[in-house]
Amino acid sequence: MTSLPSLFLSHGSPMLAIEDSPTGRFLEGLSGQFPKPRAVLVASAHFMAPSPTLTATSRPATIHDFGGFPAPLYEIRYPAPGAPELAARAADLLVEAGFDARQDPGLGIDHGVWVPLRRIYPEADIPVVALSVDPRRTAEWHYRLGRALAPVRAEGVLVIGSGGFSHNLRALAWGERGAPEFPWVSAFTEPLREKLLAGDIDGALDWTSLPEAARNHPTPEHLFPLYVALGAGGEGARGRLLHRDVEMGALALDAFAFEGAVR
């Protein structure tokens, strides 16, 4: 079986699910860039838990974990099946790596999972498992989490980290989707992007030392899925830039693929 890459996707606003945008069109064409996976494992910025937790239901509910958006968003259901066997496999790998991994059969999928998947796989015919992040931890911890999961890439599983390359909602130019990128955003995203493309894993992990880091990520949960994807890319993984866009001046929507040795 051909090994799949791991991906980091910036999921932006929930409106990505229904609005036409460059990022939406990118996601719609993404599935043609690699073989169809047998399942998808998504580390979501909106799924936070103190221990690595995996959704383990065969029929995950669609969670609308946002407020103040148009009514049609709340009517969307993404009826993809779950994959309890993948949740068990991932939990075993994480336990072997020293993590206190847990499976929860009562959890659904949040919008960090279903919004991008709805654009990539609109048929909702690929089983999905969600994985939590922990904002109290570090980038290195999430990188190790991803490294433990790298073997599933050789088993037909697409590993996705769903978050945001920058994420400061209070600083957005609301109502101005086409506003140019603010200088303090590029001050952070440009060096981080360069480190990922160069395969400088240590430099990428040291994100808090980059200019304007705290302004771009006042809280780290939207960045940590990047490190899960980077780790899942395996040994020697070097980033490949798939997409780049900025909305409202401060919402960087970069997407990357990572592909190295699965061990």
Short mmCIF file of C-alpha atoms in Angstrom, two decimals:
data_model
loop_
_atom_site.label_atom_id
_atom_site.label_comp_id
_atom_site.label_asym_id
_atom_site.label_seq_id
_atom_site.Cartn_x
_atom_site.Cartn_y
_atom_site.Cartn_z
CA MET A 1 0.00 0.00 0.00
CA THR A 2 1.33 3.43 -0.96
CA SER A 3 2.20 5.64 1.99
CA LEU A 4 0.15 8.83 2.17
CA PRO A 5 1.51 12.23 3.22
CA SER A 6 0.36 14.00 6.34
CA LEU A 7 -1.28 17.40 5.88
CA PHE A 8 -1.63 20.62 7.79
CA LEU A 9 -4.70 22.59 6.78
CA SER A 10 -5.75 26.02 7.99
CA HIS A 11 -9.52 25.76 8.33
CA GLY A 12 -10.22 29.48 8.76
CA SER A 13 -13.79 30.53 9.54
CA PRO A 14 -16.71 28.06 9.63
CA MET A 15 -17.95 29.96 6.56
CA LEU A 16 -15.33 27.98 4.62
CA ALA A 17 -17.94 25.22 4.54
CA ILE A 18 -20.32 27.19 2.31
CA GLU A 19 -18.59 30.27 0.87
CA ASP A 20 -16.66 30.42 -2.36
CA SER A 21 -13.05 31.34 -1.60
CA PRO A 22 -9.53 30.54 -2.80
CA THR A 23 -9.05 28.22 0.16
CA GLY A 24 -12.35 26.47 -0.47
CA ARG A 25 -11.42 25.89 -4.11
CA PHE A 26 -8.00 24.61 -3.05
CA LEU A 27 -9.59 22.08 -0.72
CA GLU A 28 -12.01 20.95 -3.43
CA GLY A 29 -9.06 20.03 -5.64
CA LEU A 30 -6.92 18.50 -2.93
CA SER A 31 -8.22 14.93 -3.10
CA GLY A 32 -6.84 14.53 -6.60
CA GLN A 33 -3.28 15.05 -5.40
CA PHE A 34 -2.93 11.65 -3.68
CA PRO A 35 -4.68 8.26 -3.56
CA LYS A 36 -8.03 7.99 -1.83
CA PRO A 37 -7.42 7.04 1.82
CA ARG A 38 -9.25 4.24 3.57
CA ALA A 39 -9.72 6.52 6.60
CA VAL A 40 -8.82 10.00 7.85
CA LEU A 41 -7.37 10.90 11.25
CA VAL A 42 -7.75 14.61 12.07
CA ALA A 43 -6.07 16.45 14.94
CA SER A 44 -8.36 19.43 15.47
CA ALA A 45 -7.65 22.73 17.19
CA HIS A 46 -11.24 22.70 18.47
CA PHE A 47 -10.92 19.33 20.22
CA MET A 48 -8.97 19.88 23.43
CA ALA A 49 -8.38 17.33 26.18
CA PRO A 50 -5.77 16.78 28.92
CA SER A 51 -4.89 13.34 27.50
CA PRO A 52 -4.76 12.38 23.82
CA THR A 53 -8.34 11.41 23.07
CA LEU A 54 -9.73 9.76 19.95
CA THR A 55 -13.33 9.62 18.78
CA ALA A 56 -14.29 5.95 18.73
CA THR A 57 -17.85 5.85 17.48
CA SER A 58 -19.07 4.27 14.26
CA ARG A 59 -21.48 7.19 13.65
CA PRO A 60 -19.95 10.48 14.79
CA ALA A 61 -22.35 13.40 15.18
CA THR A 62 -21.69 16.71 13.42
CA ILE A 63 -20.93 19.28 16.13
CA HIS A 64 -21.71 22.95 15.45
CA ASP A 65 -19.28 24.39 17.98
CA PHE A 66 -19.60 28.06 16.99
CA GLY A 67 -22.08 30.89 17.34
CA GLY A 68 -23.31 33.92 15.45
CA PHE A 69 -23.10 32.50 11.93
CA PRO A 70 -25.82 32.19 9.27
CA ALA A 71 -28.51 29.57 9.86
CA PRO A 72 -27.50 27.34 6.90
CA LEU A 73 -24.25 26.47 8.66
CA TYR A 74 -26.15 24.90 11.54
CA GLU A 75 -28.16 22.75 9.17
CA ILE A 76 -25.10 21.04 7.72
CA ARG A 77 -24.49 17.41 8.59
CA TYR A 78 -21.33 15.60 7.58
CA PRO A 79 -22.46 11.97 7.79
CA ALA A 80 -19.10 10.25 7.35
CA PRO A 81 -18.81 7.01 9.29
CA GLY A 82 -16.41 6.68 12.18
CA ALA A 83 -13.54 4.21 12.36
CA PRO A 84 -13.35 2.62 15.82
CA GLU A 85 -10.70 0.20 14.63
CA LEU A 86 -8.48 3.12 13.57
CA ALA A 87 -9.09 4.79 16.93
CA ALA A 88 -7.92 1.59 18.64
CA ARG A 89 -4.87 1.30 16.38
CA ALA A 90 -3.91 4.94 16.98
CA ALA A 91 -4.43 4.58 20.73
CA ASP A 92 -2.15 1.53 20.78
CA LEU A 93 0.59 3.44 18.94
CA LEU A 94 0.29 6.36 21.33
CA VAL A 95 0.40 4.14 24.41
CA GLU A 96 3.50 2.40 23.03
CA ALA A 97 5.08 5.86 22.73
CA GLY A 98 4.30 6.68 26.36
CA PHE A 99 1.10 8.70 25.97
CA ASP A 100 -1.98 8.19 28.13
CA ALA A 101 -4.25 7.80 25.11
CA ARG A 102 -7.98 7.36 25.47
CA GLN A 103 -10.88 6.43 23.22
CA ASP A 104 -14.30 8.03 23.64
CA PRO A 105 -17.26 6.42 21.84
CA GLY A 106 -19.56 9.31 22.76
CA LEU A 107 -17.83 12.15 20.92
CA GLY A 108 -18.71 13.67 17.55
CA ILE A 109 -16.62 15.70 15.11
CA ASP A 110 -16.18 19.46 15.56
CA HIS A 111 -16.00 22.04 12.78
CA GLY A 112 -12.21 21.83 12.63
CA VAL A 113 -12.80 18.33 11.28
CA TRP A 114 -15.94 18.50 9.17
CA VAL A 115 -15.52 21.93 7.57
CA PRO A 116 -12.36 21.05 5.58
CA LEU A 117 -13.46 17.45 5.00
CA ARG A 118 -16.75 18.63 3.53
CA ARG A 119 -14.80 20.48 0.84
CA ILE A 120 -12.23 17.71 0.26
CA TYR A 121 -14.54 14.69 0.41
CA PRO A 122 -18.11 16.00 -0.07
CA GLU A 123 -19.46 12.47 -0.47
CA ALA A 124 -18.64 11.84 3.22
CA ASP A 125 -17.78 8.25 2.37
CA ILE A 126 -14.40 8.03 4.10
CA PRO A 127 -14.35 7.00 7.79
CA VAL A 128 -13.02 9.66 10.13
CA VAL A 129 -11.46 9.76 13.59
CA ALA A 130 -10.75 13.00 15.47
CA LEU A 131 -7.76 13.45 17.79
CA SER A 132 -7.48 16.04 20.53
CA VAL A 133 -4.73 18.57 21.18
CA ASP A 134 -3.67 19.99 24.54
CA PRO A 135 -2.95 23.75 24.70
CA ARG A 136 -1.14 23.29 28.02
CA ARG A 137 1.54 21.23 26.31
CA THR A 138 4.30 22.22 23.90
CA ALA A 139 4.95 22.05 20.18
CA GLU A 140 7.51 19.32 20.86
CA TRP A 141 4.92 17.23 22.72
CA HIS A 142 2.52 17.46 19.77
CA TYR A 143 5.35 16.64 17.37
CA ARG A 144 6.05 13.44 19.33
CA LEU A 145 2.33 12.69 19.26
CA GLY A 146 2.42 12.88 15.48
CA ARG A 147 5.62 10.84 15.23
CA ALA A 148 3.93 8.02 17.12
CA LEU A 149 1.12 8.03 14.55
CA ALA A 150 3.35 8.05 11.46
CA PRO A 151 2.96 4.28 10.80
CA VAL A 152 -0.73 4.65 9.93
CA ARG A 153 0.27 6.61 6.82
CA ALA A 154 1.52 3.32 5.37
CA GLU A 155 -1.83 1.72 6.22
CA GLY A 156 -3.93 3.91 3.96
CA VAL A 157 -4.72 6.56 6.57
CA LEU A 158 -4.52 10.27 5.80
CA VAL A 159 -3.35 12.20 8.87
CA ILE A 160 -4.46 15.84 8.95
CA GLY A 161 -3.69 18.61 11.40
CA SER A 162 -6.51 21.16 11.20
CA GLY A 163 -5.78 24.56 12.73
CA GLY A 164 -4.51 27.93 11.60
CA PHE A 165 -1.13 29.23 10.49
CA SER A 166 -2.04 32.41 12.35
CA HIS A 167 -5.02 32.82 14.64
CA ASN A 168 -5.80 36.07 16.42
CA LEU A 169 -9.52 36.65 16.02
CA ARG A 170 -9.50 39.96 17.87
CA ALA A 171 -7.06 41.42 15.35
CA LEU A 172 -8.96 40.46 12.18
CA ALA A 173 -10.24 43.11 9.80
CA TRP A 174 -13.79 41.81 10.12
CA GLY A 175 -15.88 42.30 7.00
CA GLU A 176 -12.78 42.83 4.83
CA ARG A 177 -11.91 39.35 3.61
CA GLY A 178 -9.51 40.73 1.00
CA ALA A 179 -7.61 43.01 3.38
CA PRO A 180 -3.84 42.76 2.76
CA GLU A 181 -1.72 40.76 5.16
CA PHE A 182 -0.69 42.80 8.19
CA PRO A 183 3.10 43.21 8.58
CA TRP A 184 3.09 41.58 12.02
CA VAL A 185 1.49 38.48 10.50
CA SER A 186 4.14 38.05 7.81
CA ALA A 187 6.86 38.74 10.39
CA PHE A 188 5.83 35.45 12.00
CA THR A 189 4.55 33.35 9.13
CA GLU A 190 7.44 33.93 6.74
CA PRO A 191 10.20 32.53 8.99
CA LEU A 192 8.02 29.65 10.17
CA ARG A 193 7.16 28.79 6.58
CA GLU A 194 10.84 28.89 5.61
CA LYS A 195 11.77 26.52 8.44
CA LEU A 196 9.09 24.03 7.45
CA LEU A 197 10.10 24.08 3.79
CA ALA A 198 13.76 23.65 4.72
CA GLY A 199 13.07 20.69 6.99
CA ASP A 200 14.35 22.65 9.99
CA ILE A 201 12.28 20.80 12.55
CA ASP A 202 14.07 22.19 15.60
CA GLY A 203 13.63 25.72 14.29
CA ALA A 204 9.95 25.14 13.57
CA LEU A 205 9.39 23.70 17.03
CA ASP A 206 10.89 26.84 18.57
CA TRP A 207 7.97 28.91 17.31
CA THR A 208 7.74 31.09 20.42
CA SER A 209 11.12 32.62 19.52
CA LEU A 210 9.84 33.88 16.17
CA PRO A 211 8.87 37.55 15.74
CA GLU A 212 5.31 38.40 16.80
CA ALA A 213 4.63 34.82 17.89
CA ALA A 214 2.31 35.74 20.75
CA ARG A 215 0.41 38.23 18.60
CA ASN A 216 -0.24 35.64 15.91
CA HIS A 217 -1.14 32.92 18.39
CA PRO A 218 -2.35 34.39 21.70
CA THR A 219 -3.28 30.79 22.52
CA PRO A 220 -1.50 27.87 20.85
CA GLU A 221 -4.28 25.39 20.10
CA HIS A 222 -4.59 26.42 16.43
CA LEU A 223 -0.86 26.00 15.82
CA PHE A 224 -0.38 22.67 17.57
CA PRO A 225 -2.12 20.60 14.84
CA LEU A 226 0.72 21.74 12.58
CA TYR A 227 3.17 19.87 14.77
CA VAL A 228 1.03 16.74 14.85
CA ALA A 229 1.09 16.77 11.04
CA LEU A 230 4.82 17.51 10.98
CA GLY A 231 5.51 14.59 13.31
CA ALA A 232 3.23 12.25 11.39
CA GLY A 233 5.23 13.13 8.29
CA GLY A 234 7.93 10.92 9.75
CA GLU A 235 11.68 11.02 9.94
CA GLY A 236 13.26 13.58 7.63
CA ALA A 237 9.93 15.17 6.72
CA ARG A 238 10.25 18.42 4.83
CA GLY A 239 7.26 20.65 4.26
CA ARG A 240 5.76 21.17 0.82
CA LEU A 241 3.61 24.29 0.50
CA LEU A 242 0.24 23.38 -0.98
CA HIS A 243 -1.66 26.61 -0.53
CA ARG A 244 -1.21 30.13 0.76
CA ASP A 245 -3.81 32.81 1.38
CA VAL A 246 -4.69 35.45 3.97
CA GLU A 247 -8.16 36.61 4.91
CA MET A 248 -9.09 39.72 6.88
CA GLY A 249 -5.45 40.74 7.13
CA ALA A 250 -4.52 38.36 9.91
CA LEU A 251 -5.92 34.92 9.13
CA ALA A 252 -3.08 33.09 7.38
CA LEU A 253 -4.43 30.00 5.63
CA ASP A 254 -1.28 28.12 4.66
CA ALA A 255 -1.49 24.39 3.94
CA PHE A 256 1.42 21.96 3.87
CA ALA A 257 2.15 18.33 3.06
CA PHE A 258 4.79 16.38 4.97
CA GLU A 259 6.23 13.09 3.82
CA GLY A 260 9.24 11.25 5.22
CA ALA A 261 10.00 7.78 6.57
CA VAL A 262 7.02 6.31 8.42
CA ARG A 263 9.13 5.00 11.32
#
